[in-house]
Short mmCIF file of C-alpha atoms and ligand atoms in Angstrom, two decimals:
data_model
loop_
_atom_site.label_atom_id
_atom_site.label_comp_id
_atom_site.label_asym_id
_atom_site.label_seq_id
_atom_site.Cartn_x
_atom_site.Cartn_y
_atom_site.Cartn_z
CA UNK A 991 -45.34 -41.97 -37.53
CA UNK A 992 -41.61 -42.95 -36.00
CA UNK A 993 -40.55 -46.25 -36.78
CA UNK A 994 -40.10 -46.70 -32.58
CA UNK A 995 -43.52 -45.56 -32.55
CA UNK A 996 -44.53 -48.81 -34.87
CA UNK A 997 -41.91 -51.09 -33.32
CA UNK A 998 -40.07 -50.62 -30.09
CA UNK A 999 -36.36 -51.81 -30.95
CA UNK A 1000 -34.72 -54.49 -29.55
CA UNK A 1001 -31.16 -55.03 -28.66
CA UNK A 1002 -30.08 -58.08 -27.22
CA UNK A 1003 -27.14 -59.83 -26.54
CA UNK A 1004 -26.45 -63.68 -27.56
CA UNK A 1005 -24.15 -65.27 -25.05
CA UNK A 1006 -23.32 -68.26 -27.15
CA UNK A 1007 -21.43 -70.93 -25.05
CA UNK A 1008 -19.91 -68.15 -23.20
CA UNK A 1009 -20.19 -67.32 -18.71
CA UNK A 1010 -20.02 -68.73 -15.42
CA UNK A 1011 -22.25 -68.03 -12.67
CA UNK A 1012 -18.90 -65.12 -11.70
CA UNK A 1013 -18.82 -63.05 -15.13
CA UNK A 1014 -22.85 -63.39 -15.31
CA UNK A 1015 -23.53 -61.86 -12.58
CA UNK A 1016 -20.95 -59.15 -13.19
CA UNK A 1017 -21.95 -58.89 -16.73
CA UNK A 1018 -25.85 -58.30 -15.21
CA UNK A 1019 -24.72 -55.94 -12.49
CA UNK A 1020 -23.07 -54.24 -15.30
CA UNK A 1021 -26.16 -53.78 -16.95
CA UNK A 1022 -28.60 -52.90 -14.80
CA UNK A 1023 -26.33 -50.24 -13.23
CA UNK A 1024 -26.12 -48.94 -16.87
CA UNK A 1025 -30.35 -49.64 -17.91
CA UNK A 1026 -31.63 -46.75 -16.05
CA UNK A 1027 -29.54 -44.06 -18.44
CA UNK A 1028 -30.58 -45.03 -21.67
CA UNK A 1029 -32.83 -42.97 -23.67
CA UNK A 1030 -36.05 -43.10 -22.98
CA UNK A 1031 -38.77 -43.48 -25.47
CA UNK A 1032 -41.21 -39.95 -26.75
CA UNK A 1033 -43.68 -41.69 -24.62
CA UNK A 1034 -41.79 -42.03 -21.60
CA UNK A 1035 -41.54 -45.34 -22.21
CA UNK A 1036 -38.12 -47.10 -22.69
CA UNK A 1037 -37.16 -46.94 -26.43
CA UNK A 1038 -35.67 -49.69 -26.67
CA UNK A 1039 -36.50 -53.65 -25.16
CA UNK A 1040 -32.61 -54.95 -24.37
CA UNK A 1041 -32.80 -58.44 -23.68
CA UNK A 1042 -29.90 -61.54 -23.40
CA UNK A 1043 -29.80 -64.83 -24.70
CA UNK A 1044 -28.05 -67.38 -21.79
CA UNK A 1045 -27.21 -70.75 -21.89
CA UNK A 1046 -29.61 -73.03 -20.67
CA UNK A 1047 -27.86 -73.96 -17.09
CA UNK A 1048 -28.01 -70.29 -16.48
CA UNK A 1049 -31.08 -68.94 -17.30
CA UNK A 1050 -32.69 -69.53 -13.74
CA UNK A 1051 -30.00 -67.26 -12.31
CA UNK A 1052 -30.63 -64.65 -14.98
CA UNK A 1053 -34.14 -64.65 -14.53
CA UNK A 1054 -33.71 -63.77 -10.71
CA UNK A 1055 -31.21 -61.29 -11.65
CA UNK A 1056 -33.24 -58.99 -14.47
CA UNK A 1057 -36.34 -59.54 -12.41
CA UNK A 1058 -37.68 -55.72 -11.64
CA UNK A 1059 -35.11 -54.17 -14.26
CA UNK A 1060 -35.82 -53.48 -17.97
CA UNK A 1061 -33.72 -56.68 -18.92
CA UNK A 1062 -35.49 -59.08 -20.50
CA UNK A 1063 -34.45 -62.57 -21.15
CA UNK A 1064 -34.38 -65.57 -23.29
CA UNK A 1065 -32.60 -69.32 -24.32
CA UNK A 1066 -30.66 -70.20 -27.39
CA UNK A 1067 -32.44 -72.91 -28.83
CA UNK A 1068 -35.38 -75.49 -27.11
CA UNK A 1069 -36.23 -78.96 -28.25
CA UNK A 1070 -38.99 -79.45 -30.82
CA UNK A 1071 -40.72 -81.88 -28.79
CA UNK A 1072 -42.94 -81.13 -26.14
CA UNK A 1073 -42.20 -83.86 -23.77
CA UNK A 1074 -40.62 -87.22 -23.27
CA UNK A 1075 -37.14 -89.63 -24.03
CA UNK A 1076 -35.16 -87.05 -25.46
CA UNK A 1077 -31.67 -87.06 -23.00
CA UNK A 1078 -30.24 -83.61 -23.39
CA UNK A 1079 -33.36 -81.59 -24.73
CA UNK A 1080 -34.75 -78.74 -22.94
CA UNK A 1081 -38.80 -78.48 -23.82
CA UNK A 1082 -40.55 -74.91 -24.65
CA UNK A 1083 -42.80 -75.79 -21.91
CA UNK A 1084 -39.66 -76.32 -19.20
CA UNK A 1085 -38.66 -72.31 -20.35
CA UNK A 1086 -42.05 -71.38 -20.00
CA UNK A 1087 -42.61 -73.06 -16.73
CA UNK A 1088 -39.82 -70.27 -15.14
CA UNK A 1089 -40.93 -67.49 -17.07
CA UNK A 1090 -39.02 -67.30 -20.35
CA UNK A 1091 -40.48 -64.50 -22.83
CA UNK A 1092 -37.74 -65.17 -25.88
CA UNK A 1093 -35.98 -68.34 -27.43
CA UNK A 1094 -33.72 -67.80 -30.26
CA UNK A 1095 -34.43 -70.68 -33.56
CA UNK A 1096 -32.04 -71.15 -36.52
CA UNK A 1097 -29.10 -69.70 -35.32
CA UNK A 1098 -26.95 -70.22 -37.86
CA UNK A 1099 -24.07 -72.19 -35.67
CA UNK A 1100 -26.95 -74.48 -34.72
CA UNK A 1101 -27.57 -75.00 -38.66
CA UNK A 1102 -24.30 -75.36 -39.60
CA UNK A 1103 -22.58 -77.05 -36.52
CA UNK A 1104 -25.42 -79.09 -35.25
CA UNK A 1105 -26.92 -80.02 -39.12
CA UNK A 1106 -30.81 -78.03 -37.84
CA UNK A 1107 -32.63 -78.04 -41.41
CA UNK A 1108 -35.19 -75.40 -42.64
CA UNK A 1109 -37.95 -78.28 -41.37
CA UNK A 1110 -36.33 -78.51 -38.26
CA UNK A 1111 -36.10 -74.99 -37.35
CA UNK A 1112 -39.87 -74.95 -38.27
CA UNK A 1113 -41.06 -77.13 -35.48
CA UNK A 1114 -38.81 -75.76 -33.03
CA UNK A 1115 -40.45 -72.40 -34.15
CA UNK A 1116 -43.75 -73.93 -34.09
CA UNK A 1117 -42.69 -75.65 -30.31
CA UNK A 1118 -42.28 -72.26 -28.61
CA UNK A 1119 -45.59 -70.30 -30.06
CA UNK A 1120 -47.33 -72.72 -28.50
CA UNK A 1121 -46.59 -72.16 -25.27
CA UNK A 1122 -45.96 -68.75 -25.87
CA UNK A 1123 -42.60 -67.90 -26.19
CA UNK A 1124 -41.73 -65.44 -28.71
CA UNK A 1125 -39.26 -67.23 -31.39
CA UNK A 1126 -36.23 -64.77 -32.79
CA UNK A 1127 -35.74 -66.43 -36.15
CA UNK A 1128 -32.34 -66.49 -37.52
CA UNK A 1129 -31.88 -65.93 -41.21
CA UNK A 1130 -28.86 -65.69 -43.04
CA UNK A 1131 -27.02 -66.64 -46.18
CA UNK A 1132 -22.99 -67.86 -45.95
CA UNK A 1133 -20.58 -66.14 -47.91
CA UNK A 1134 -20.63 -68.15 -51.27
CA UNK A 1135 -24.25 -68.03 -51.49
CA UNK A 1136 -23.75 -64.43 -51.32
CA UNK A 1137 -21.16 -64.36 -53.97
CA UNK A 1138 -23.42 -66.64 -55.88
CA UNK A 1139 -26.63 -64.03 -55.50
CA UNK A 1140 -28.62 -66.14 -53.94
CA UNK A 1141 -29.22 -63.74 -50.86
CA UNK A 1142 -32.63 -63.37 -50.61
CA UNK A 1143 -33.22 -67.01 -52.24
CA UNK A 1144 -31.69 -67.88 -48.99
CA UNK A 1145 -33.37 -66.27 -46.45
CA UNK A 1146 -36.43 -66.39 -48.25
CA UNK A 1147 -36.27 -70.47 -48.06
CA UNK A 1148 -35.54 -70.45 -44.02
CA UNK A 1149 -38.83 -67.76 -43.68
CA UNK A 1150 -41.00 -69.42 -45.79
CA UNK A 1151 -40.21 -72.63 -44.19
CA UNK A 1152 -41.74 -71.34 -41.36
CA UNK A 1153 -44.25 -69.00 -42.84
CA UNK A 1154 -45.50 -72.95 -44.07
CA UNK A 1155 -46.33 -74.21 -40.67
CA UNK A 1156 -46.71 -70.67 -38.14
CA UNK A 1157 -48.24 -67.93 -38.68
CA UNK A 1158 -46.14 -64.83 -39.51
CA UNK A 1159 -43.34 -63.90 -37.27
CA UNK A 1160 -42.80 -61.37 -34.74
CA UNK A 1161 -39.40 -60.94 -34.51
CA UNK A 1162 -36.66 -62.18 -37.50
CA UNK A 1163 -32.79 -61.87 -36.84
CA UNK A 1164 -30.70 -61.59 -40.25
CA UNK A 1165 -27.36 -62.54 -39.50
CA UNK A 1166 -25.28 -63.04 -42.69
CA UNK A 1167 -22.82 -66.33 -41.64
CA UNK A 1168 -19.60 -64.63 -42.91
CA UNK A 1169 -20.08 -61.19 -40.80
CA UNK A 1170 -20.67 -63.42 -37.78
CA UNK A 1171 -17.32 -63.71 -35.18
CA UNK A 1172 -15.65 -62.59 -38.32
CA UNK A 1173 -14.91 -58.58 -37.62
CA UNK A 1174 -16.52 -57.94 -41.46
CA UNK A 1175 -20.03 -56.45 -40.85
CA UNK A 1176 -22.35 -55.95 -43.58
CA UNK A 1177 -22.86 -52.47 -44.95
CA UNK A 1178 -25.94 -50.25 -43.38
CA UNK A 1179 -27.11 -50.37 -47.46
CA UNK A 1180 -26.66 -54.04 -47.20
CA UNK A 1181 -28.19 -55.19 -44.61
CA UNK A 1182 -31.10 -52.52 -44.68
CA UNK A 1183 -32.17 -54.36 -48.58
CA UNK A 1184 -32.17 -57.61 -46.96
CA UNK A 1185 -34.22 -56.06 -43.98
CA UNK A 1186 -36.52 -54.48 -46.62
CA UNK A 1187 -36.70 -57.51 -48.74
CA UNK A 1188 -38.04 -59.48 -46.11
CA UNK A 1189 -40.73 -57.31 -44.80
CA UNK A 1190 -41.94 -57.18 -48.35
CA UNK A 1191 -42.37 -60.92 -48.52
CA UNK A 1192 -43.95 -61.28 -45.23
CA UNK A 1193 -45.94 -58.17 -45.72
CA UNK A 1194 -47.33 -60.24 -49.26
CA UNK A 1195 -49.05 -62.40 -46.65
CA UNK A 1196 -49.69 -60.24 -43.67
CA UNK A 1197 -49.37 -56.57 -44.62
CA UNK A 1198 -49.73 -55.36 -40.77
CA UNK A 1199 -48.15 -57.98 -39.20
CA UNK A 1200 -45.08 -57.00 -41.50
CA UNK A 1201 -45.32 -53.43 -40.20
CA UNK A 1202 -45.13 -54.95 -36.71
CA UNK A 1203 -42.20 -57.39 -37.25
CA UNK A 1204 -38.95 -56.70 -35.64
CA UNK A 1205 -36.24 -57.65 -37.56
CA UNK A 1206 -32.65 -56.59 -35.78
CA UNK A 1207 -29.35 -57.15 -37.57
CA UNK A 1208 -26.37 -59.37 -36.22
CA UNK A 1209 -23.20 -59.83 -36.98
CA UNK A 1210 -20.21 -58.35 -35.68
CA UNK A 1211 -22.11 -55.12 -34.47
CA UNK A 1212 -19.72 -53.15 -32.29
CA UNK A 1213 -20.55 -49.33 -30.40
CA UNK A 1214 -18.53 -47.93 -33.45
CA UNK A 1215 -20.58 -49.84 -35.81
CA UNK A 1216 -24.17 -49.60 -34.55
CA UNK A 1217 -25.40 -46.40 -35.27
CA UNK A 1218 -24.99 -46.42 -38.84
CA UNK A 1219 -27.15 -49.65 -38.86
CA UNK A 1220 -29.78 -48.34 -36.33
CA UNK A 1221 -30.27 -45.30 -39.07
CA UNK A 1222 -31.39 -47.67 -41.53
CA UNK A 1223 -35.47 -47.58 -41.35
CA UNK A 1224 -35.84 -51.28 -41.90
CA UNK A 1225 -32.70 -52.24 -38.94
CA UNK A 1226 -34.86 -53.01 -35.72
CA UNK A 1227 -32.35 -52.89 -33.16
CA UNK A 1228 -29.26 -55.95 -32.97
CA UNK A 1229 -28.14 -59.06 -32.03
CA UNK A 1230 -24.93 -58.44 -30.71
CA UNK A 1231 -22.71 -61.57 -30.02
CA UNK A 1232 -19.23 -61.03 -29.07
CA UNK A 1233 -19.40 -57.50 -27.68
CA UNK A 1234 -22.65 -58.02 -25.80
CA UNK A 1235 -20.06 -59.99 -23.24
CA UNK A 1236 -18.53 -56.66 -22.17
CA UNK A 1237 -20.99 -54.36 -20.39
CA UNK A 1238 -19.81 -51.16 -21.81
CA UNK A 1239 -19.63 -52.11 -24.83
CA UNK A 1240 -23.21 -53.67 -25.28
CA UNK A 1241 -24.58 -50.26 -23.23
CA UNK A 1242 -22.85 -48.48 -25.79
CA UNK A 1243 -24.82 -50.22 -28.55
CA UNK A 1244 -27.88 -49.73 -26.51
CA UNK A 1245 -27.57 -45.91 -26.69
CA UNK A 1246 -26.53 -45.90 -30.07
CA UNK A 1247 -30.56 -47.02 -31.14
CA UNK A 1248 -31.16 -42.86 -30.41
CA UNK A 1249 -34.55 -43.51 -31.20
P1 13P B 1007 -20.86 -61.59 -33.31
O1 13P B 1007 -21.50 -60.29 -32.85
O2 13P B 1007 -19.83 -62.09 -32.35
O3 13P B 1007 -20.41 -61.49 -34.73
O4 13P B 1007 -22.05 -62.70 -33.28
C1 13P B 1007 -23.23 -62.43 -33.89
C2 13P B 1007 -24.20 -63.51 -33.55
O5 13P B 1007 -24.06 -64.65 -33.98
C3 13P B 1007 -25.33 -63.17 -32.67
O6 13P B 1007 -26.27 -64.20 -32.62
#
């Protein structure tokens, strides 16, 4: 059986703190003129789910632009609370309410910048399967922990944090900190034994829903840097940051999946 035929890829682009209501909707008109040519899957289906990850203000005007295209859509982060005085926070159940299908958790600039613990990204985790968002969990070790071999230790910690609480995940992003924004990507070899590693450990709990979990690789994937990751059996599809703000360039990473 094909790996696409177990798990549809995903590709998706994460925005960051990047757009204005201008360059999104050229960035999105980019896109969809570019959807329709992608490969399609052996089914007929499309091979690959290509989704982006706006910022908050503009997610309404995403949703009405990907609505009837293959685009799907989701936020960078949601409050762990479901409702009440919390200035600032943006509830699963407020992204649910205008049809939100992804939310990104544990990005690693929310960890680092904005102090989110293991715990933390838990219930935020936790916050969006109830209302039934899917949660991309974001994994990743920095560069000394790497050094130090403490890789999987790592992202073992951040998954199991959540394994604790949720059930087992549909969809994980591993993003090592020092290949993100950084032009250093980690090796197809690389990444694909951290992919491997932690389909192993969920599959020790959940042996099918490990054979169903996405897990997409991000950082600093680039059109000339995709394919070799894509060929890796455990490498899901990306989650493209910087180059997923140019339209060609995050087609060109689209087509690159060749699944
Ligand atoms: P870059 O692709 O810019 O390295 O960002 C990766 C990332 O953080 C995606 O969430």
């Amino acid at each position: 059986m094909s790996r696409s035929s177990i798990r549809r890829p995903f590709i998706a682009g994460n925005w960051k703190m990047h757009g204005s209501q201008a360059t999104n909707a050229a960035l999105l008109a980019g896109l969809k003129a570019g959807l329709p040519n992608l490969p399609k899957g052996e089914a007929g289906d499309d091979a690959a789910e290509i989704a982006v990850f706006a910022p908050y203000p503009y997610l309404d005007q995403v949703s009405r632009l990907a609505a009837g295209s293959r685009l799907a859509w989701g936020a960078q982060d949601v409050s762990r609370h479901a409702v009440g005085a919390y200035t600032g926070e943006v509830a699963a159940s407020m992204l649910r309410d205008f049809g939100c299908r992804y939310a990104l958790v544990g990005h690693s600039e929310r960890r680092s910048l904005h102090g989110e613990s293991d715990a933390l990204v838990a219930e935020k985790f936790s916050a969006l399967e109830t209302v039934g968002i899917v949660p991309a969990l974001c994994l990743g070790e920095t560069l000394a922990e790497r050094q130090a071999g403490d890789t999987l230790k790592v992202v073992f910690r951040q998954l199991d944090a959540v394994l604790a609480v949720c059930g087992a995940p549909a969809l994980l992003a591993y993003e090592p900190v020092w290949a993100i924004g950084t032009g250093l990507t980690a090796t197809p070899e690389e990444a694909q034994a951290v992919h491997l590693a932690l389909r192993a450990h969920v599959a020790a709990r959940d042996a099918a829903a490990a054979e169903r979990l996405r897990i997409v690789y991000g950082g600093s994937v680039k059109a000339g840097n995709a394919a070799a990751l894509f060929a890796m059996p455990d490498i899901d599809g990306a989650l493209v940051g910087g180059a997923a703000l140019d339209a060609d360039e995050f087609l060109a990473i689209c087509r690159a999946i060749n699944v």
